[in-house]
Short mmCIF file of C-alpha atoms and ligand atoms in Angstrom, two decimals:
data_model
loop_
_atom_site.label_atom_id
_atom_site.label_comp_id
_atom_site.label_asym_id
_atom_site.label_seq_id
_atom_site.Cartn_x
_atom_site.Cartn_y
_atom_site.Cartn_z
CA UNK A 120 0.00 0.01 0.01
CA UNK A 121 1.42 3.41 -0.98
CA UNK A 122 1.61 5.75 2.01
CA UNK A 123 -0.67 8.80 1.38
CA UNK A 124 1.82 11.03 3.21
CA UNK A 125 5.27 10.15 1.89
CA UNK A 126 4.20 8.03 -1.13
CA UNK A 127 6.55 5.16 -0.20
CA UNK A 128 5.42 1.59 -0.36
CA UNK A 129 6.50 0.23 3.00
CA UNK A 130 3.87 -0.24 5.66
CA UNK A 131 2.86 -2.70 8.33
CA UNK A 132 -0.64 -3.60 9.51
CA UNK A 133 -1.07 -2.63 13.17
CA UNK A 134 -4.72 -3.59 13.59
CA UNK A 135 -7.24 -5.56 11.55
CA UNK A 136 -10.91 -5.62 12.38
CA UNK A 137 -13.98 -7.09 10.68
CA UNK A 138 -16.88 -4.65 10.69
CA UNK A 139 -19.95 -6.29 9.18
CA UNK A 140 -18.98 -7.39 5.71
CA UNK A 141 -15.71 -5.51 5.43
CA UNK A 142 -12.38 -5.46 7.12
CA UNK A 143 -10.66 -2.35 8.24
CA UNK A 144 -6.91 -2.44 8.52
CA UNK A 145 -4.96 0.17 10.43
CA UNK A 146 -1.57 0.59 8.80
CA UNK A 147 1.59 2.32 9.82
CA UNK A 148 4.09 3.62 7.32
CA UNK A 149 7.55 2.32 8.23
CA UNK A 150 9.20 5.22 6.34
CA UNK A 151 7.46 8.25 7.92
CA UNK A 152 5.49 6.78 10.85
CA UNK A 153 2.10 8.13 9.73
CA UNK A 154 -0.92 5.89 10.24
CA UNK A 155 -3.78 5.36 7.80
CA UNK A 156 -6.59 2.88 7.28
CA UNK A 157 -7.67 0.70 4.40
CA UNK A 158 -10.90 -1.19 3.95
CA UNK A 159 -11.44 -4.45 2.25
CA UNK A 160 -14.86 -5.28 0.79
CA UNK A 161 -16.29 -8.30 -0.93
CA UNK A 162 -16.18 -7.53 -4.64
CA UNK A 163 -19.53 -7.82 -6.29
CA UNK A 164 -20.91 -6.78 -9.64
CA UNK A 165 -21.24 -2.98 -9.42
CA UNK A 166 -24.68 -1.74 -8.52
CA UNK A 167 -26.63 0.55 -10.77
CA UNK A 168 -28.96 3.07 -9.22
CA UNK A 169 -32.10 4.03 -11.11
CA UNK A 170 -33.15 7.58 -10.45
CA UNK A 171 -36.73 8.69 -10.48
CA UNK A 172 -36.12 10.31 -13.84
CA UNK A 173 -35.23 6.85 -15.17
CA UNK A 174 -31.57 7.76 -15.55
CA UNK A 175 -29.01 5.27 -14.32
CA UNK A 176 -25.81 5.89 -12.45
CA UNK A 177 -23.22 3.79 -10.64
CA UNK A 178 -23.81 3.29 -6.96
CA UNK A 179 -21.49 5.41 -4.88
CA UNK A 180 -20.77 4.30 -1.36
CA UNK A 181 -19.34 7.76 -0.50
CA UNK A 182 -22.57 9.47 -1.50
CA UNK A 183 -24.58 7.13 0.68
CA UNK A 184 -22.23 7.68 3.64
CA UNK A 185 -22.46 11.46 3.24
CA UNK A 186 -26.25 11.38 3.24
CA UNK A 187 -26.28 9.30 6.41
CA UNK A 188 -23.59 11.34 8.11
CA UNK A 189 -25.46 14.58 7.50
CA UNK A 190 -28.55 13.17 9.25
CA UNK A 191 -26.37 12.05 12.18
CA UNK A 192 -24.66 15.40 12.76
CA UNK A 193 -24.17 16.17 16.48
CA UNK A 194 -25.80 12.87 17.42
CA UNK A 195 -24.01 10.54 19.87
CA UNK A 196 -22.99 8.12 17.12
CA UNK A 197 -19.54 6.91 16.19
CA UNK A 198 -18.19 6.71 12.66
CA UNK A 199 -18.41 2.93 12.93
CA UNK A 200 -22.15 3.17 13.77
CA UNK A 201 -22.68 5.25 10.62
CA UNK A 202 -20.48 2.98 8.52
CA UNK A 203 -22.48 0.05 9.80
CA UNK A 204 -25.67 1.68 8.53
CA UNK A 205 -24.13 2.15 5.08
CA UNK A 206 -22.85 -1.43 5.09
CA UNK A 207 -26.19 -2.87 6.13
CA UNK A 208 -27.95 -0.85 3.46
CA UNK A 209 -25.51 -1.91 0.79
CA UNK A 210 -25.70 -5.56 1.83
CA UNK A 211 -29.47 -5.50 1.64
CA UNK A 212 -29.30 -3.90 -1.81
CA UNK A 213 -26.92 -6.34 -3.42
CA UNK A 214 -29.24 -9.29 -2.93
CA UNK A 215 -31.40 -8.13 -5.83
CA UNK A 216 -31.01 -10.37 -8.89
CA UNK A 217 -30.07 -7.86 -11.59
CA UNK A 218 -27.89 -5.53 -9.46
CA UNK A 219 -30.15 -2.61 -10.22
CA UNK A 220 -31.69 -0.67 -7.38
CA UNK A 221 -33.89 2.39 -7.14
CA UNK A 222 -33.22 5.48 -5.08
CA UNK A 223 -36.41 4.71 -3.29
CA UNK A 224 -35.10 1.31 -2.14
CA UNK A 225 -31.90 2.94 -0.86
CA UNK A 226 -33.81 5.66 0.96
CA UNK A 227 -36.20 3.19 2.56
CA UNK A 228 -33.36 0.98 3.74
CA UNK A 229 -31.49 3.92 5.21
CA UNK A 230 -34.64 4.96 7.06
CA UNK A 231 -35.11 1.45 8.43
CA UNK A 232 -31.52 1.35 9.70
CA UNK A 233 -31.58 4.83 11.19
CA UNK A 234 -34.85 4.12 12.94
CA UNK A 235 -33.17 1.31 14.84
CA UNK A 236 -30.12 3.43 15.62
CA UNK A 237 -31.18 7.00 16.42
CA UNK A 238 -34.66 8.56 16.33
CA UNK A 239 -33.43 12.08 15.60
CA UNK A 240 -31.21 11.02 12.70
CA UNK A 241 -34.13 8.98 11.39
CA UNK A 242 -36.55 11.91 11.45
CA UNK A 243 -34.01 14.20 9.80
CA UNK A 244 -33.33 11.75 7.04
CA UNK A 245 -36.98 10.83 6.55
CA UNK A 246 -38.30 14.38 6.43
CA UNK A 247 -35.85 15.43 3.78
CA UNK A 248 -35.74 12.16 1.89
CA UNK A 249 -39.51 11.98 1.51
CA UNK A 250 -39.47 15.39 -0.04
CA UNK A 251 -36.55 14.89 -2.36
CA UNK A 252 -36.59 11.13 -2.86
CA UNK A 253 -33.12 11.01 -4.25
CA UNK A 254 -30.16 10.60 -1.92
CA UNK A 255 -28.10 12.83 -4.19
CA UNK A 256 -30.56 15.68 -4.00
CA UNK A 257 -30.79 15.14 -0.25
CA UNK A 258 -27.03 15.52 0.18
CA UNK A 259 -27.03 18.72 -1.91
CA UNK A 260 -29.86 20.17 0.12
CA UNK A 261 -28.19 19.49 3.45
CA UNK A 262 -24.98 21.05 2.15
CA UNK A 263 -26.82 24.24 1.22
CA UNK A 264 -28.49 24.41 4.64
CA UNK A 265 -25.08 24.39 6.29
CA UNK A 266 -23.91 27.54 4.52
ZN1 ZN B 590 4.88 7.38 4.82
#
């Protein structure tokens, strides 16, 4: 693994932990001493998301994480809690036969997971999601509210 700080390829794994369906490895660069993490996921056929407009786009884990994180702002939740929501949602999505999912499915799954985890984050996500339906639009909206 190339170190993101000094760009040298000489690191050791200091911690390795399975979180749901992925493994997070904490690495330490032997050259500069900086620590960074990598994640290992099961590789599946990439998911396609069908928007309400009928357009298709590749599923983006980062986009999903951002949407969830914005709903969880200032809530007593750890990054692993939030990652677990994203992982659970993604796992539930990939069981569909043709690897195509709708925004609606994603939104509903996120709501289900957040409901179990934190009522405030759930209400935040649900109120905005129901109005905008698309996770992408939701993220954009939350960003503009922050300004
Ligand atoms: Zn380094």
